[in-house]
């Protein structure tokens, strides 16, 4: 099956009240772990590539690895650029075979974000590529975009932004943030705001970034084997599942992949100090990614069997 675009994927997810997982990929083991989970669950997948991933692996390697995964598993897979910072990176990914790109102008003044998004939409749509944009700011650090405090998405602005920019999906800020330290107190999301945005944009796919759950078993395992993750906390999976029933069709997960792999590798090294064959520790790390993604598909996303 060739790479697919998100259109039909999101239309069904919206109608049936679930979300598709957008998992960040950086190397072969991560791609294999995620796609093995998708195959085991018959679940659609979005594999997303950050600017950092493009720099680390190289765009050609990532695209070819994803193409190899497509030959191995018969699944609908979207190849998406995560947090494109400018027109050029979006253009490079459109030209390089991605089926979806994100232009992230969320740090810009409103009209500048709109104009930049519009420019990417014009280029991408002529080539049949989907465009995700972002309005509102997440707390924490997201590549070149940093913000000391969250600025949640304004519902009326969201309607105006979608109408005038022509973007196909919109990432909104309702209380999630990137990384492993999302909440100091009780984890909450602004569901009232989500409901208003969703009501004002009926049928329109929304996106949730910063949606890792930071499973405490991985935190404990990392700490047990010499790591230092302190009070890492994520978004509880039941909150994600609830959002998935309210117009959120794409849920972004990166930190949980990092945590699953790192916890497993730390454990492996502690238990096998003589090991120096990378296959020794990368194999269980890949398996840990698969298990985590499978769990995510069943619980937080609800997209098992939706191919
Ligand atoms: O939202 C950002 C993603 O977690 C990607 O992170 O820039 O370190 O690849 P990265
Ligand atoms: P997490 O850091 O919560 O995994 O968020 C990932 C993300 O939003 C990628 O765009
Ligand atoms: Zn993000």
Short mmCIF file of C-alpha atoms and ligand atoms in Angstrom, two decimals:
data_model
loop_
_atom_site.label_atom_id
_atom_site.label_comp_id
_atom_site.label_asym_id
_atom_site.label_seq_id
_atom_site.Cartn_x
_atom_site.Cartn_y
_atom_site.Cartn_z
CA UNK A 1 0.00 0.00 0.00
CA UNK A 2 1.43 3.48 -0.84
CA UNK A 3 1.61 6.28 1.73
CA UNK A 4 -1.80 7.73 2.39
CA UNK A 5 -3.07 11.22 3.25
CA UNK A 6 -5.02 11.91 6.45
CA UNK A 7 -8.31 12.90 4.79
CA UNK A 8 -10.27 9.64 4.98
CA UNK A 9 -8.44 8.61 8.15
CA UNK A 10 -9.63 11.71 10.00
CA UNK A 11 -13.13 11.69 8.50
CA UNK A 12 -13.72 8.23 9.95
CA UNK A 13 -12.00 9.04 13.25
CA UNK A 14 -14.19 12.12 13.65
CA UNK A 15 -17.37 10.22 12.84
CA UNK A 16 -16.59 7.31 15.13
CA UNK A 17 -15.05 9.32 17.97
CA UNK A 18 -11.52 8.02 18.13
CA UNK A 19 -8.07 9.47 17.32
CA UNK A 20 -5.15 8.30 15.21
CA UNK A 21 -1.78 8.25 16.96
CA UNK A 22 0.95 10.44 15.48
CA UNK A 23 4.22 8.92 16.62
CA UNK A 24 7.61 10.63 16.21
CA UNK A 25 10.18 8.55 14.36
CA UNK A 26 13.96 8.93 14.36
CA UNK A 27 15.43 5.56 13.42
CA UNK A 28 14.71 2.06 12.17
CA UNK A 29 13.91 0.47 15.53
CA UNK A 30 11.32 3.13 16.38
CA UNK A 31 9.64 2.75 12.98
CA UNK A 32 9.65 -1.04 13.32
CA UNK A 33 8.24 -0.93 16.86
CA UNK A 34 5.40 1.42 15.92
CA UNK A 35 4.45 -0.36 12.71
CA UNK A 36 4.57 -3.78 14.40
CA UNK A 37 2.08 -2.42 16.95
CA UNK A 38 -0.13 -0.99 14.20
CA UNK A 39 -0.08 -4.34 12.40
CA UNK A 40 -0.93 -6.26 15.58
CA UNK A 41 -3.88 -3.92 16.23
CA UNK A 42 -4.98 -3.31 12.62
CA UNK A 43 -4.70 0.38 13.38
CA UNK A 44 -4.01 3.33 11.06
CA UNK A 45 -0.79 5.21 11.83
CA UNK A 46 0.78 8.61 11.41
CA UNK A 47 4.58 8.57 11.44
CA UNK A 48 5.86 12.07 12.02
CA UNK A 49 9.28 13.56 11.52
CA UNK A 50 10.59 16.61 13.37
CA UNK A 51 13.30 18.96 12.11
CA UNK A 52 15.53 17.25 14.68
CA UNK A 53 14.73 13.83 13.24
CA UNK A 54 15.47 15.05 9.70
CA UNK A 55 18.80 16.34 10.94
CA UNK A 56 19.61 13.18 12.90
CA UNK A 57 18.70 10.54 10.33
CA UNK A 58 18.45 12.54 7.11
CA UNK A 59 15.19 12.95 5.23
CA UNK A 60 16.08 10.33 2.61
CA UNK A 61 16.79 7.68 5.24
CA UNK A 62 13.55 8.38 7.09
CA UNK A 63 11.45 8.32 3.92
CA UNK A 64 13.08 5.09 2.72
CA UNK A 65 12.69 3.44 6.16
CA UNK A 66 9.00 4.33 6.18
CA UNK A 67 8.65 2.99 2.63
CA UNK A 68 10.30 -0.24 3.78
CA UNK A 69 7.82 -0.46 6.67
CA UNK A 70 4.98 -0.08 4.18
CA UNK A 71 6.26 -3.10 2.26
CA UNK A 72 6.34 -5.13 5.46
CA UNK A 73 2.90 -4.24 6.79
CA UNK A 74 -0.30 -3.59 4.90
CA UNK A 75 -1.46 -0.54 6.85
CA UNK A 76 -2.65 2.97 6.02
CA UNK A 77 0.32 5.16 7.01
CA UNK A 78 0.63 8.95 6.79
CA UNK A 79 4.13 10.47 6.62
CA UNK A 80 3.92 13.85 8.35
CA UNK A 81 6.31 16.74 9.05
CA UNK A 82 6.06 17.70 12.74
CA UNK A 83 6.46 21.39 13.70
CA UNK A 84 7.64 22.78 10.37
CA UNK A 85 9.12 26.14 11.33
CA UNK A 86 9.08 27.83 7.93
CA UNK A 87 7.90 27.55 4.33
CA UNK A 88 11.14 25.97 3.11
CA UNK A 89 11.05 22.90 5.36
CA UNK A 90 7.40 22.33 4.46
CA UNK A 91 8.23 22.64 0.75
CA UNK A 92 11.15 20.21 1.10
CA UNK A 93 8.89 17.64 2.74
CA UNK A 94 6.07 18.11 0.21
CA UNK A 95 8.64 17.69 -2.58
CA UNK A 96 10.18 14.72 -0.76
CA UNK A 97 7.01 12.62 -0.69
CA UNK A 98 5.42 13.47 2.67
CA UNK A 99 1.63 13.24 2.57
CA UNK A 100 1.08 15.79 5.33
CA UNK A 101 3.00 18.74 6.76
CA UNK A 102 2.64 20.92 9.81
CA UNK A 103 3.44 24.60 9.57
CA UNK A 104 3.93 25.86 13.11
CA UNK A 105 3.56 29.62 13.23
CA UNK A 106 2.05 29.53 16.70
CA UNK A 107 4.82 31.74 18.11
CA UNK A 108 4.14 34.46 15.53
CA UNK A 109 1.66 37.33 15.78
CA UNK A 110 -1.78 36.15 14.60
CA UNK A 111 -1.76 37.72 11.12
CA UNK A 112 1.79 36.48 10.46
CA UNK A 113 0.88 32.93 11.49
CA UNK A 114 -2.10 33.17 9.15
CA UNK A 115 -0.09 34.48 6.19
CA UNK A 116 2.63 31.83 6.62
CA UNK A 117 0.05 29.05 6.93
CA UNK A 118 -1.75 30.36 3.84
CA UNK A 119 1.54 30.26 1.87
CA UNK A 120 2.16 26.62 2.83
CA UNK A 121 -1.47 25.69 2.11
CA UNK A 122 -1.22 27.14 -1.40
CA UNK A 123 1.93 25.14 -2.16
CA UNK A 124 0.86 21.90 -0.51
CA UNK A 125 -2.70 21.78 -1.81
CA UNK A 126 -1.55 22.13 -5.41
CA UNK A 127 0.38 18.91 -4.78
CA UNK A 128 -2.32 17.07 -2.87
CA UNK A 129 -0.64 17.36 0.53
CA UNK A 130 -2.49 17.95 3.81
CA UNK A 131 -1.60 20.93 6.03
CA UNK A 132 -1.81 21.09 9.83
CA UNK A 133 -1.39 24.48 11.52
CA UNK A 134 -1.23 25.56 15.15
CA UNK A 135 -3.01 28.32 17.02
CA UNK A 136 -2.38 29.01 20.67
CA UNK A 137 0.77 28.08 22.53
CA UNK A 138 1.73 25.03 24.52
CA UNK A 139 3.83 25.41 27.63
CA UNK A 140 7.35 24.02 27.39
CA UNK A 141 9.72 23.82 24.49
CA UNK A 142 8.78 22.73 21.02
CA UNK A 143 11.80 22.96 18.78
CA UNK A 144 12.29 26.61 17.77
CA UNK A 145 9.04 27.54 19.44
CA UNK A 146 9.27 28.30 23.12
CA UNK A 147 6.82 29.91 25.46
CA UNK A 148 7.05 30.47 29.16
CA UNK A 149 3.33 30.04 29.73
CA UNK A 150 0.47 28.45 27.87
CA UNK A 151 -1.76 30.64 25.80
CA UNK A 152 -4.83 28.58 25.17
CA UNK A 153 -6.54 28.69 21.78
CA UNK A 154 -9.30 31.27 21.41
CA UNK A 155 -12.37 29.58 19.83
CA UNK A 156 -13.44 32.52 17.65
CA UNK A 157 -9.89 33.02 16.44
CA UNK A 158 -9.73 29.32 15.59
CA UNK A 159 -12.78 29.66 13.30
CA UNK A 160 -11.36 32.76 11.62
CA UNK A 161 -7.93 31.11 11.27
CA UNK A 162 -9.27 27.95 9.64
CA UNK A 163 -11.52 29.89 7.28
CA UNK A 164 -8.86 32.38 6.15
CA UNK A 165 -5.80 30.10 6.08
CA UNK A 166 -7.44 27.06 4.51
CA UNK A 167 -5.50 24.69 6.79
CA UNK A 168 -6.88 21.14 6.90
CA UNK A 169 -6.43 20.47 10.61
CA UNK A 170 -5.60 22.63 13.60
CA UNK A 171 -3.45 21.96 16.65
CA UNK A 172 -4.95 23.65 19.67
CA UNK A 173 -3.69 24.52 23.14
CA UNK A 174 -5.96 23.27 25.94
CA UNK A 175 -3.43 22.38 28.63
CA UNK A 176 -1.05 19.81 27.17
CA UNK A 177 2.66 20.52 26.83
CA UNK A 178 5.70 18.87 25.30
CA UNK A 179 8.14 16.70 27.20
CA UNK A 180 7.97 14.54 30.32
CA UNK A 181 7.13 17.23 32.90
CA UNK A 182 3.64 18.41 32.06
CA UNK A 183 1.90 18.94 35.37
CA UNK A 184 2.99 19.86 38.86
CA UNK A 185 -0.51 19.52 40.35
CA UNK A 186 -3.59 17.57 39.25
CA UNK A 187 -3.48 16.92 35.47
CA UNK A 188 -6.37 18.69 33.73
CA UNK A 189 -7.34 19.74 30.24
CA UNK A 190 -9.70 22.57 29.32
CA UNK A 191 -12.56 20.44 27.97
CA UNK A 192 -14.98 23.36 28.03
CA UNK A 193 -12.75 25.18 25.57
CA UNK A 194 -12.34 22.06 23.45
CA UNK A 195 -16.11 21.61 23.28
CA UNK A 196 -16.64 25.22 22.19
CA UNK A 197 -13.95 24.99 19.49
CA UNK A 198 -15.35 21.68 18.32
CA UNK A 199 -18.92 23.06 18.20
CA UNK A 200 -17.78 26.07 16.22
CA UNK A 201 -15.90 23.89 13.71
CA UNK A 202 -18.25 20.94 13.13
CA UNK A 203 -16.65 18.04 11.26
CA UNK A 204 -13.22 19.67 11.44
CA UNK A 205 -10.25 17.59 12.70
CA UNK A 206 -8.40 19.00 15.71
CA UNK A 207 -4.93 17.94 16.86
CA UNK A 208 -3.47 17.51 20.33
CA UNK A 209 0.27 17.95 20.72
CA UNK A 210 2.18 17.17 23.90
CA UNK A 211 -0.03 14.18 24.59
CA UNK A 212 2.35 11.65 26.10
CA UNK A 213 1.11 9.99 29.26
CA UNK A 214 4.55 9.45 30.79
CA UNK A 215 3.75 5.94 32.10
CA UNK A 216 5.00 5.75 35.66
CA UNK A 217 6.35 2.22 35.11
CA UNK A 218 8.92 3.67 32.67
CA UNK A 219 9.80 6.47 35.07
CA UNK A 220 10.28 3.97 37.89
CA UNK A 221 12.33 1.60 35.71
CA UNK A 222 14.56 4.44 34.48
CA UNK A 223 15.13 5.68 38.02
CA UNK A 224 15.76 2.15 39.33
CA UNK A 225 18.54 1.61 36.79
CA UNK A 226 20.45 4.84 37.32
CA UNK A 227 18.27 7.43 35.58
CA UNK A 228 16.97 10.64 37.08
CA UNK A 229 13.48 11.53 35.99
CA UNK A 230 12.18 13.07 39.20
CA UNK A 231 8.55 14.12 39.07
CA UNK A 232 7.88 13.38 35.38
CA UNK A 233 4.12 13.36 34.70
CA UNK A 234 1.98 13.20 31.59
CA UNK A 235 -1.61 13.41 30.38
CA UNK A 236 -3.74 10.60 31.84
CA UNK A 237 -4.95 8.30 29.07
CA UNK A 238 -8.61 8.67 30.01
CA UNK A 239 -8.35 12.42 29.30
CA UNK A 240 -6.92 11.68 25.86
CA UNK A 241 -9.69 9.19 25.13
CA UNK A 242 -12.25 11.80 26.14
CA UNK A 243 -10.66 14.41 23.83
CA UNK A 244 -10.70 11.84 21.01
CA UNK A 245 -14.47 11.78 21.26
CA UNK A 246 -14.69 15.57 20.98
CA UNK A 247 -13.21 16.28 17.55
CA UNK A 248 -9.54 15.53 18.31
CA UNK A 249 -8.55 13.19 15.46
CA UNK A 250 -4.75 13.22 15.84
CA UNK A 251 -2.86 12.74 19.10
CA UNK A 252 0.92 13.34 19.14
CA UNK A 253 3.21 11.05 21.10
CA UNK A 254 6.98 11.28 21.28
CA UNK A 255 8.13 11.37 24.92
CA UNK A 256 6.51 8.00 25.71
CA UNK A 257 8.56 6.38 22.93
CA UNK A 258 11.74 7.86 24.38
CA UNK A 259 10.81 6.75 27.88
CA UNK A 260 9.90 3.19 26.83
CA UNK A 261 13.17 2.71 24.95
CA UNK A 262 15.42 4.35 27.51
CA UNK A 263 13.94 2.51 30.48
CA UNK A 264 14.39 -0.81 28.66
CA UNK A 265 17.94 -0.05 27.55
CA UNK A 266 18.96 1.02 31.07
CA UNK A 267 17.53 -2.21 32.47
CA UNK A 268 19.26 -4.26 29.82
CA UNK A 269 22.65 -2.68 30.49
CA UNK A 270 22.26 -3.14 34.24
CA UNK A 271 21.39 -6.80 33.79
CA UNK A 272 23.87 -7.51 31.00
CA UNK A 273 26.98 -5.46 31.79
CA UNK A 274 29.11 -7.58 29.46
CA UNK A 275 26.93 -6.83 26.39
CA UNK A 276 28.38 -4.70 23.63
CA UNK A 277 26.36 -5.81 20.60
CA UNK A 278 23.83 -3.02 19.89
CA UNK A 279 21.33 -5.64 18.71
CA UNK A 280 21.32 -6.99 22.25
CA UNK A 281 19.75 -3.86 23.72
CA UNK A 282 17.98 -2.44 20.66
CA UNK A 283 15.85 -5.56 20.25
CA UNK A 284 14.11 -5.30 23.65
CA UNK A 285 13.95 -1.51 23.20
CA UNK A 286 12.08 -2.01 19.92
CA UNK A 287 9.78 -4.49 21.64
CA UNK A 288 9.11 -1.94 24.39
CA UNK A 289 8.05 0.61 21.76
CA UNK A 290 5.73 -1.94 20.20
CA UNK A 291 4.09 -2.82 23.51
CA UNK A 292 3.68 0.82 24.52
CA UNK A 293 2.14 1.80 21.15
CA UNK A 294 -0.20 -1.19 21.21
CA UNK A 295 -1.40 -0.19 24.66
CA UNK A 296 -1.83 3.41 23.46
CA UNK A 297 -3.89 2.32 20.45
CA UNK A 298 -6.24 0.29 22.63
CA UNK A 299 -6.68 2.69 25.51
CA UNK A 300 -5.90 6.36 24.78
CA UNK A 301 -6.66 6.42 21.04
CA UNK A 302 -9.42 3.86 20.50
CA UNK A 303 -8.28 3.18 16.91
CA UNK A 304 -7.75 -0.58 17.14
CA UNK A 305 -9.27 -2.36 14.12
CA UNK A 306 -9.98 0.93 12.30
CA UNK A 307 -8.23 0.21 8.99
O1 LIG B 1 7.28 18.28 19.63
C1 LIG B 1 8.43 17.93 19.43
C2 LIG B 1 8.77 16.50 19.27
O2 LIG B 1 8.76 15.85 20.52
C3 LIG B 1 10.06 16.34 18.53
O3 LIG B 1 11.16 16.55 19.33
O4 LIG B 1 12.64 18.12 18.07
O5 LIG B 1 13.58 16.61 19.82
O6 LIG B 1 12.80 15.68 17.64
P1 LIG B 1 12.64 16.76 18.67
P1 LIG B 2 5.07 14.66 23.86
O1 LIG B 2 6.32 15.33 24.30
O2 LIG B 2 4.00 14.79 24.89
O3 LIG B 2 5.27 13.25 23.45
O4 LIG B 2 4.51 15.46 22.57
C1 LIG B 2 4.96 15.14 21.29
C2 LIG B 2 4.50 16.11 20.26
O5 LIG B 2 3.60 16.90 20.45
C3 LIG B 2 5.18 16.09 18.96
O6 LIG B 2 4.74 17.09 18.11
ZN1 LIG B 3 4.23 18.91 19.11
#
